[in-house]
């Protein structure tokens, strides 16, 4: 059977509707099951953004966030590389386990929340996108982002807590996306993190990419470390394992490195110090937003659970400071924007804020090693 997708708007709606559960779109399911994203036409991001905004028309508009220019007087003739880091909140956990007591269940409906997530991604147009808590990879993010020109990789947790939730959509995990028009994949590694020589439930993806414009190589990694207090030594061990893997992949920092992740660790934790003091010469990009360039933001996640208010800095973009420059970073939402009920909300789809940085290659990368 041949499925006619109609004009661009109805074609986009068919893709967006793929995970809608309402009876109004059930007639599309048989057609959608047969569609291979690789064989579909590319999507115009502006059209997809408009489609998302139609779905979201009853919700408040997106918050305004501005980029802060951090560029030193270093001339570069090449486009910067925009990297986005975001724990998007697994749908099964948001609805089932996370107990956001001030967030109405209506705000967590996947039909609209996925459009808020897509709207955020489309607004910032990252060249490389690193996501955690992705449990709608195969039915939403891979089909849509592949048609936007991204190469997509997903590595699920071996024992995802999403699987304990009734009517779940499969395991959550880390996902990495990069624009094929800008980069070529040189190598890729799916890493199951170990701690005390034991395999754990946490994972990472590390990919070496070649920039078409400059011919330069760099490694991009995404991870999500073990959550909760009491697990600090465990996170430290996971961080050591990840760093050792990245040392091997980058040939001891010969290849520039960017590591994105929800580390579930405040800057006071040992795992943070391990990354700060690593022989890979890493710095945390969002420190550069502080007046002295030495302090992390006051929060990257802010939510209210039954136990009370949780305001923490847990998310980071680490980078090889000898080989890469941070040209700009996206400012965080203010407390006033977030509002008294905190995150997630009708305005914002996750309990974690997205982090976005523009990077350029240092012209003399060996000088600072």
PDB file of C-alpha atoms in Angstrom, residues 119-353:
ATOM      1  CA  UNK A 119      10.644  23.882  19.799  1.00  0.00           C
ATOM      2  CA  UNK A 120      13.644  24.377  22.110  1.00  0.00           C
ATOM      3  CA  UNK A 121      15.928  22.339  19.828  1.00  0.00           C
ATOM      4  CA  UNK A 122      14.685  24.107  16.685  1.00  0.00           C
ATOM      5  CA  UNK A 123      15.097  27.533  18.296  1.00  0.00           C
ATOM      6  CA  UNK A 124      18.810  27.052  19.005  1.00  0.00           C
ATOM      7  CA  UNK A 125      19.700  24.954  15.924  1.00  0.00           C
ATOM      8  CA  UNK A 126      22.578  22.954  17.442  1.00  0.00           C
ATOM      9  CA  UNK A 127      25.194  21.370  15.202  1.00  0.00           C
ATOM     10  CA  UNK A 128      25.645  18.692  17.869  1.00  0.00           C
ATOM     11  CA  UNK A 129      22.867  17.700  20.257  1.00  0.00           C
ATOM     12  CA  UNK A 130      23.455  15.627  23.421  1.00  0.00           C
ATOM     13  CA  UNK A 131      20.377  14.375  25.269  1.00  0.00           C
ATOM     14  CA  UNK A 132      19.741  12.297  28.382  1.00  0.00           C
ATOM     15  CA  UNK A 133      16.581  10.525  29.578  1.00  0.00           C
ATOM     16  CA  UNK A 134      15.434   9.852  26.014  1.00  0.00           C
ATOM     17  CA  UNK A 135      12.651   7.253  26.016  1.00  0.00           C
ATOM     18  CA  UNK A 136      10.957   8.273  22.761  1.00  0.00           C
ATOM     19  CA  UNK A 137      13.992   7.898  20.505  1.00  0.00           C
ATOM     20  CA  UNK A 138      12.645   5.484  17.898  1.00  0.00           C
ATOM     21  CA  UNK A 139       9.176   6.971  17.490  1.00  0.00           C
ATOM     22  CA  UNK A 140       9.979  10.681  17.776  1.00  0.00           C
ATOM     23  CA  UNK A 141      13.570  11.932  17.880  1.00  0.00           C
ATOM     24  CA  UNK A 142      15.257   9.623  15.395  1.00  0.00           C
ATOM     25  CA  UNK A 143      12.509   9.911  12.730  1.00  0.00           C
ATOM     26  CA  UNK A 144      12.271  13.695  13.029  1.00  0.00           C
ATOM     27  CA  UNK A 145      15.904  14.671  13.565  1.00  0.00           C
ATOM     28  CA  UNK A 146      17.188  12.349  10.835  1.00  0.00           C
ATOM     29  CA  UNK A 147      14.907  14.230   8.420  1.00  0.00           C
ATOM     30  CA  UNK A 148      16.358  17.503   9.712  1.00  0.00           C
ATOM     31  CA  UNK A 149      19.802  16.304   8.594  1.00  0.00           C
ATOM     32  CA  UNK A 150      21.156  14.785  11.789  1.00  0.00           C
ATOM     33  CA  UNK A 151      22.951  11.475  12.154  1.00  0.00           C
ATOM     34  CA  UNK A 152      21.449   9.827  15.226  1.00  0.00           C
ATOM     35  CA  UNK A 153      22.819   7.433  17.867  1.00  0.00           C
ATOM     36  CA  UNK A 154      21.069   6.020  20.930  1.00  0.00           C
ATOM     37  CA  UNK A 155      22.392   3.923  23.813  1.00  0.00           C
ATOM     38  CA  UNK A 156      19.759   2.841  26.367  1.00  0.00           C
ATOM     39  CA  UNK A 157      20.411   2.064  30.018  1.00  0.00           C
ATOM     40  CA  UNK A 158      20.570  -1.721  30.575  1.00  0.00           C
ATOM     41  CA  UNK A 159      18.018  -1.568  33.404  1.00  0.00           C
ATOM     42  CA  UNK A 160      16.104   1.636  32.757  1.00  0.00           C
ATOM     43  CA  UNK A 161      13.716   2.701  35.548  1.00  0.00           C
ATOM     44  CA  UNK A 162      11.246   3.604  32.806  1.00  0.00           C
ATOM     45  CA  UNK A 163      10.562  -0.099  32.324  1.00  0.00           C
ATOM     46  CA  UNK A 164       9.010  -0.233  35.809  1.00  0.00           C
ATOM     47  CA  UNK A 165       6.340   2.277  34.761  1.00  0.00           C
ATOM     48  CA  UNK A 166       3.089   0.967  33.332  1.00  0.00           C
ATOM     49  CA  UNK A 167       2.500   1.857  29.648  1.00  0.00           C
ATOM     50  CA  UNK A 168       6.160   2.868  29.243  1.00  0.00           C
ATOM     51  CA  UNK A 169       7.737   3.481  25.851  1.00  0.00           C
ATOM     52  CA  UNK A 170      10.820   1.362  26.438  1.00  0.00           C
ATOM     53  CA  UNK A 171      14.099   2.183  28.185  1.00  0.00           C
ATOM     54  CA  UNK A 172      15.563   5.652  28.476  1.00  0.00           C
ATOM     55  CA  UNK A 173      19.146   6.397  27.570  1.00  0.00           C
ATOM     56  CA  UNK A 174      21.620   8.853  26.077  1.00  0.00           C
ATOM     57  CA  UNK A 175      21.292  10.100  22.502  1.00  0.00           C
ATOM     58  CA  UNK A 176      23.760  11.962  20.313  1.00  0.00           C
ATOM     59  CA  UNK A 177      22.899  13.807  17.094  1.00  0.00           C
ATOM     60  CA  UNK A 178      25.168  15.721  14.696  1.00  0.00           C
ATOM     61  CA  UNK A 179      24.526  17.511  11.408  1.00  0.00           C
ATOM     62  CA  UNK A 180      25.821  15.428   8.510  1.00  0.00           C
ATOM     63  CA  UNK A 181      26.363  18.513   6.357  1.00  0.00           C
ATOM     64  CA  UNK A 182      28.935  19.782   8.868  1.00  0.00           C
ATOM     65  CA  UNK A 183      30.643  16.628  10.138  1.00  0.00           C
ATOM     66  CA  UNK A 184      31.756  13.161   9.137  1.00  0.00           C
ATOM     67  CA  UNK A 185      31.713  10.313  11.660  1.00  0.00           C
ATOM     68  CA  UNK A 186      35.220   8.883  12.107  1.00  0.00           C
ATOM     69  CA  UNK A 187      34.576   6.528  15.032  1.00  0.00           C
ATOM     70  CA  UNK A 188      31.857   5.773  17.568  1.00  0.00           C
ATOM     71  CA  UNK A 189      31.883   4.006  20.937  1.00  0.00           C
ATOM     72  CA  UNK A 190      28.992   3.021  23.171  1.00  0.00           C
ATOM     73  CA  UNK A 191      30.374   2.837  26.708  1.00  0.00           C
ATOM     74  CA  UNK A 192      28.725   1.060  29.620  1.00  0.00           C
ATOM     75  CA  UNK A 193      30.294   2.718  32.638  1.00  0.00           C
ATOM     76  CA  UNK A 194      31.910   0.661  35.376  1.00  0.00           C
ATOM     77  CA  UNK A 195      32.397   1.377  39.079  1.00  0.00           C
ATOM     78  CA  UNK A 196      34.672  -0.703  41.325  1.00  0.00           C
ATOM     79  CA  UNK A 197      35.143  -3.019  38.296  1.00  0.00           C
ATOM     80  CA  UNK A 198      31.401  -3.666  38.165  1.00  0.00           C
ATOM     81  CA  UNK A 199      29.287  -2.825  35.134  1.00  0.00           C
ATOM     82  CA  UNK A 200      26.676  -0.217  36.053  1.00  0.00           C
ATOM     83  CA  UNK A 201      23.341   0.996  34.711  1.00  0.00           C
ATOM     84  CA  UNK A 202      24.840   4.237  33.393  1.00  0.00           C
ATOM     85  CA  UNK A 203      26.124   4.732  29.854  1.00  0.00           C
ATOM     86  CA  UNK A 204      27.964   7.128  27.554  1.00  0.00           C
ATOM     87  CA  UNK A 205      28.376   7.646  23.815  1.00  0.00           C
ATOM     88  CA  UNK A 206      31.660   9.020  22.443  1.00  0.00           C
ATOM     89  CA  UNK A 207      32.072   9.908  18.768  1.00  0.00           C
ATOM     90  CA  UNK A 208      35.049  11.316  16.898  1.00  0.00           C
ATOM     91  CA  UNK A 209      33.901  13.711  14.191  1.00  0.00           C
ATOM     92  CA  UNK A 210      35.723  15.416  11.346  1.00  0.00           C
ATOM     93  CA  UNK A 211      34.659  18.966  10.592  1.00  0.00           C
ATOM     94  CA  UNK A 212      34.099  19.343   6.823  1.00  0.00           C
ATOM     95  CA  UNK A 213      34.971  23.048   6.858  1.00  0.00           C
ATOM     96  CA  UNK A 214      38.253  22.908   8.785  1.00  0.00           C
ATOM     97  CA  UNK A 215      39.308  19.279   8.390  1.00  0.00           C
ATOM     98  CA  UNK A 216      39.838  19.221  12.178  1.00  0.00           C
ATOM     99  CA  UNK A 217      38.912  16.249  14.362  1.00  0.00           C
ATOM    100  CA  UNK A 218      37.157  16.481  17.716  1.00  0.00           C
ATOM    101  CA  UNK A 219      35.513  14.018  20.066  1.00  0.00           C
ATOM    102  CA  UNK A 220      32.020  14.615  21.455  1.00  0.00           C
ATOM    103  CA  UNK A 221      30.736  12.547  24.384  1.00  0.00           C
ATOM    104  CA  UNK A 222      27.404  12.409  26.212  1.00  0.00           C
ATOM    105  CA  UNK A 223      26.705  10.730  29.563  1.00  0.00           C
ATOM    106  CA  UNK A 224      24.301  10.558  32.513  1.00  0.00           C
ATOM    107  CA  UNK A 225      25.804   9.495  35.838  1.00  0.00           C
ATOM    108  CA  UNK A 226      24.110   7.758  38.782  1.00  0.00           C
ATOM    109  CA  UNK A 227      21.556   9.906  40.636  1.00  0.00           C
ATOM    110  CA  UNK A 228      20.796  10.562  44.321  1.00  0.00           C
ATOM    111  CA  UNK A 229      22.702  11.450  47.458  1.00  0.00           C
ATOM    112  CA  UNK A 230      24.732   8.679  49.013  1.00  0.00           C
ATOM    113  CA  UNK A 231      26.143   7.622  45.640  1.00  0.00           C
ATOM    114  CA  UNK A 232      29.006  10.129  45.478  1.00  0.00           C
ATOM    115  CA  UNK A 233      31.795   7.516  45.462  1.00  0.00           C
ATOM    116  CA  UNK A 234      29.920   5.554  42.813  1.00  0.00           C
ATOM    117  CA  UNK A 235      29.697   8.646  40.570  1.00  0.00           C
ATOM    118  CA  UNK A 236      33.389   9.285  41.196  1.00  0.00           C
ATOM    119  CA  UNK A 237      34.237   5.774  40.009  1.00  0.00           C
ATOM    120  CA  UNK A 238      32.011   6.171  36.947  1.00  0.00           C
ATOM    121  CA  UNK A 239      33.705   9.482  36.142  1.00  0.00           C
ATOM    122  CA  UNK A 240      37.163   7.869  36.384  1.00  0.00           C
ATOM    123  CA  UNK A 241      36.060   5.108  34.028  1.00  0.00           C
ATOM    124  CA  UNK A 242      34.663   7.604  31.522  1.00  0.00           C
ATOM    125  CA  UNK A 243      37.817   9.729  31.662  1.00  0.00           C
ATOM    126  CA  UNK A 244      40.001   6.672  31.022  1.00  0.00           C
ATOM    127  CA  UNK A 245      37.877   5.732  28.007  1.00  0.00           C
ATOM    128  CA  UNK A 246      38.091   9.306  26.694  1.00  0.00           C
ATOM    129  CA  UNK A 247      41.879   9.406  27.169  1.00  0.00           C
ATOM    130  CA  UNK A 248      42.153   6.341  24.954  1.00  0.00           C
ATOM    131  CA  UNK A 249      39.748   7.704  22.339  1.00  0.00           C
ATOM    132  CA  UNK A 250      41.408  11.146  22.174  1.00  0.00           C
ATOM    133  CA  UNK A 251      44.935   9.662  22.250  1.00  0.00           C
ATOM    134  CA  UNK A 252      45.673  11.475  25.489  1.00  0.00           C
ATOM    135  CA  UNK A 253      44.076  14.805  24.487  1.00  0.00           C
ATOM    136  CA  UNK A 254      45.607  14.959  20.993  1.00  0.00           C
ATOM    137  CA  UNK A 255      42.031  15.107  19.703  1.00  0.00           C
ATOM    138  CA  UNK A 256      40.001  18.002  21.186  1.00  0.00           C
ATOM    139  CA  UNK A 257      37.166  16.864  23.437  1.00  0.00           C
ATOM    140  CA  UNK A 258      33.699  18.083  24.455  1.00  0.00           C
ATOM    141  CA  UNK A 259      31.829  16.157  27.169  1.00  0.00           C
ATOM    142  CA  UNK A 260      28.156  16.885  27.785  1.00  0.00           C
ATOM    143  CA  UNK A 261      26.198  15.369  30.600  1.00  0.00           C
ATOM    144  CA  UNK A 262      23.903  15.297  33.560  1.00  0.00           C
ATOM    145  CA  UNK A 263      26.519  14.342  36.144  1.00  0.00           C
ATOM    146  CA  UNK A 264      24.031  14.333  39.040  1.00  0.00           C
ATOM    147  CA  UNK A 265      26.868  15.971  40.968  1.00  0.00           C
ATOM    148  CA  UNK A 266      27.310  19.439  42.415  1.00  0.00           C
ATOM    149  CA  UNK A 267      30.681  21.182  41.838  1.00  0.00           C
ATOM    150  CA  UNK A 268      31.651  20.190  45.409  1.00  0.00           C
ATOM    151  CA  UNK A 269      31.700  16.471  44.504  1.00  0.00           C
ATOM    152  CA  UNK A 270      34.772  14.382  43.803  1.00  0.00           C
ATOM    153  CA  UNK A 271      33.689  13.531  40.240  1.00  0.00           C
ATOM    154  CA  UNK A 272      33.633  17.251  39.396  1.00  0.00           C
ATOM    155  CA  UNK A 273      37.191  17.636  40.730  1.00  0.00           C
ATOM    156  CA  UNK A 274      38.294  14.611  38.699  1.00  0.00           C
ATOM    157  CA  UNK A 275      37.124  16.265  35.499  1.00  0.00           C
ATOM    158  CA  UNK A 276      38.604  19.632  36.512  1.00  0.00           C
ATOM    159  CA  UNK A 277      42.014  18.116  37.286  1.00  0.00           C
ATOM    160  CA  UNK A 278      42.157  15.555  34.489  1.00  0.00           C
ATOM    161  CA  UNK A 279      45.209  15.295  32.243  1.00  0.00           C
ATOM    162  CA  UNK A 280      42.764  15.985  29.395  1.00  0.00           C
ATOM    163  CA  UNK A 281      42.938  19.660  30.451  1.00  0.00           C
ATOM    164  CA  UNK A 282      39.167  20.169  30.639  1.00  0.00           C
ATOM    165  CA  UNK A 283      37.269  23.258  31.715  1.00  0.00           C
ATOM    166  CA  UNK A 284      33.547  23.686  32.340  1.00  0.00           C
ATOM    167  CA  UNK A 285      32.135  26.089  29.752  1.00  0.00           C
ATOM    168  CA  UNK A 286      29.378  27.541  31.938  1.00  0.00           C
ATOM    169  CA  UNK A 287      31.911  28.755  34.525  1.00  0.00           C
ATOM    170  CA  UNK A 288      32.760  31.430  31.959  1.00  0.00           C
ATOM    171  CA  UNK A 289      29.393  33.100  32.580  1.00  0.00           C
ATOM    172  CA  UNK A 290      30.435  33.995  36.130  1.00  0.00           C
ATOM    173  CA  UNK A 291      32.151  37.347  36.814  1.00  0.00           C
ATOM    174  CA  UNK A 292      35.462  35.668  37.710  1.00  0.00           C
ATOM    175  CA  UNK A 293      35.118  32.785  35.253  1.00  0.00           C
ATOM    176  CA  UNK A 294      35.587  30.347  38.136  1.00  0.00           C
ATOM    177  CA  UNK A 295      32.066  29.657  39.432  1.00  0.00           C
ATOM    178  CA  UNK A 296      29.359  27.365  38.088  1.00  0.00           C
ATOM    179  CA  UNK A 297      25.802  28.683  37.646  1.00  0.00           C
ATOM    180  CA  UNK A 298      23.617  28.626  40.807  1.00  0.00           C
ATOM    181  CA  UNK A 299      21.363  25.962  39.269  1.00  0.00           C
ATOM    182  CA  UNK A 300      20.749  23.883  36.151  1.00  0.00           C
ATOM    183  CA  UNK A 301      17.735  22.027  37.597  1.00  0.00           C
ATOM    184  CA  UNK A 302      14.980  23.331  39.865  1.00  0.00           C
ATOM    185  CA  UNK A 303      11.963  21.285  40.910  1.00  0.00           C
ATOM    186  CA  UNK A 304       9.620  20.621  43.816  1.00  0.00           C
ATOM    187  CA  UNK A 305       9.189  17.060  45.043  1.00  0.00           C
ATOM    188  CA  UNK A 306       7.294  15.734  48.092  1.00  0.00           C
ATOM    189  CA  UNK A 307      10.517  16.110  50.113  1.00  0.00           C
ATOM    190  CA  UNK A 308      10.745  19.807  49.193  1.00  0.00           C
ATOM    191  CA  UNK A 309      12.486  22.135  46.768  1.00  0.00           C
ATOM    192  CA  UNK A 310      15.465  20.772  44.798  1.00  0.00           C
ATOM    193  CA  UNK A 311      17.742  23.434  43.293  1.00  0.00           C
ATOM    194  CA  UNK A 312      21.057  22.066  42.047  1.00  0.00           C
ATOM    195  CA  UNK A 313      23.845  22.479  39.497  1.00  0.00           C
ATOM    196  CA  UNK A 314      24.225  19.039  37.912  1.00  0.00           C
ATOM    197  CA  UNK A 315      24.624  19.602  34.147  1.00  0.00           C
ATOM    198  CA  UNK A 316      27.877  20.520  32.421  1.00  0.00           C
ATOM    199  CA  UNK A 317      29.606  21.030  29.094  1.00  0.00           C
ATOM    200  CA  UNK A 318      33.303  20.231  29.543  1.00  0.00           C
ATOM    201  CA  UNK A 319      35.785  21.113  26.804  1.00  0.00           C
ATOM    202  CA  UNK A 320      39.517  20.927  25.962  1.00  0.00           C
ATOM    203  CA  UNK A 321      40.575  24.426  26.924  1.00  0.00           C
ATOM    204  CA  UNK A 322      43.928  24.144  25.095  1.00  0.00           C
ATOM    205  CA  UNK A 323      42.266  23.323  21.766  1.00  0.00           C
ATOM    206  CA  UNK A 324      38.845  24.986  21.861  1.00  0.00           C
ATOM    207  CA  UNK A 325      37.482  28.444  22.584  1.00  0.00           C
ATOM    208  CA  UNK A 326      33.996  29.151  23.947  1.00  0.00           C
ATOM    209  CA  UNK A 327      32.610  31.956  21.792  1.00  0.00           C
ATOM    210  CA  UNK A 328      29.271  32.248  23.578  1.00  0.00           C
ATOM    211  CA  UNK A 329      26.966  30.466  26.007  1.00  0.00           C
ATOM    212  CA  UNK A 330      23.194  30.579  26.410  1.00  0.00           C
ATOM    213  CA  UNK A 331      22.098  32.342  29.575  1.00  0.00           C
ATOM    214  CA  UNK A 332      19.983  30.383  32.056  1.00  0.00           C
ATOM    215  CA  UNK A 333      16.375  31.074  32.952  1.00  0.00           C
ATOM    216  CA  UNK A 334      15.930  33.488  35.853  1.00  0.00           C
ATOM    217  CA  UNK A 335      14.011  32.572  39.005  1.00  0.00           C
ATOM    218  CA  UNK A 336      11.281  34.948  37.888  1.00  0.00           C
ATOM    219  CA  UNK A 337      10.949  33.180  34.530  1.00  0.00           C
ATOM    220  CA  UNK A 338      10.916  29.746  36.149  1.00  0.00           C
ATOM    221  CA  UNK A 339       8.139  30.816  38.504  1.00  0.00           C
ATOM    222  CA  UNK A 340       7.087  29.646  41.995  1.00  0.00           C
ATOM    223  CA  UNK A 341       6.008  26.144  40.889  1.00  0.00           C
ATOM    224  CA  UNK A 342       9.458  25.536  39.337  1.00  0.00           C
ATOM    225  CA  UNK A 343      10.072  22.948  36.602  1.00  0.00           C
ATOM    226  CA  UNK A 344       8.691  21.265  34.554  1.00  0.00           C
ATOM    227  CA  UNK A 345       5.726  23.488  33.726  1.00  0.00           C
ATOM    228  CA  UNK A 346       3.366  24.560  30.953  1.00  0.00           C
ATOM    229  CA  UNK A 347       6.212  26.867  29.818  1.00  0.00           C
ATOM    230  CA  UNK A 348       9.108  24.443  29.984  1.00  0.00           C
ATOM    231  CA  UNK A 349       9.167  20.696  29.271  1.00  0.00           C
ATOM    232  CA  UNK A 350      11.939  19.412  31.568  1.00  0.00           C
ATOM    233  CA  UNK A 351      13.167  19.765  35.133  1.00  0.00           C
ATOM    234  CA  UNK A 352      16.651  20.478  33.691  1.00  0.00           C
ATOM    235  CA  UNK A 353      17.624  23.543  31.680  1.00  0.00           C
TER     236      UNK A 353
END
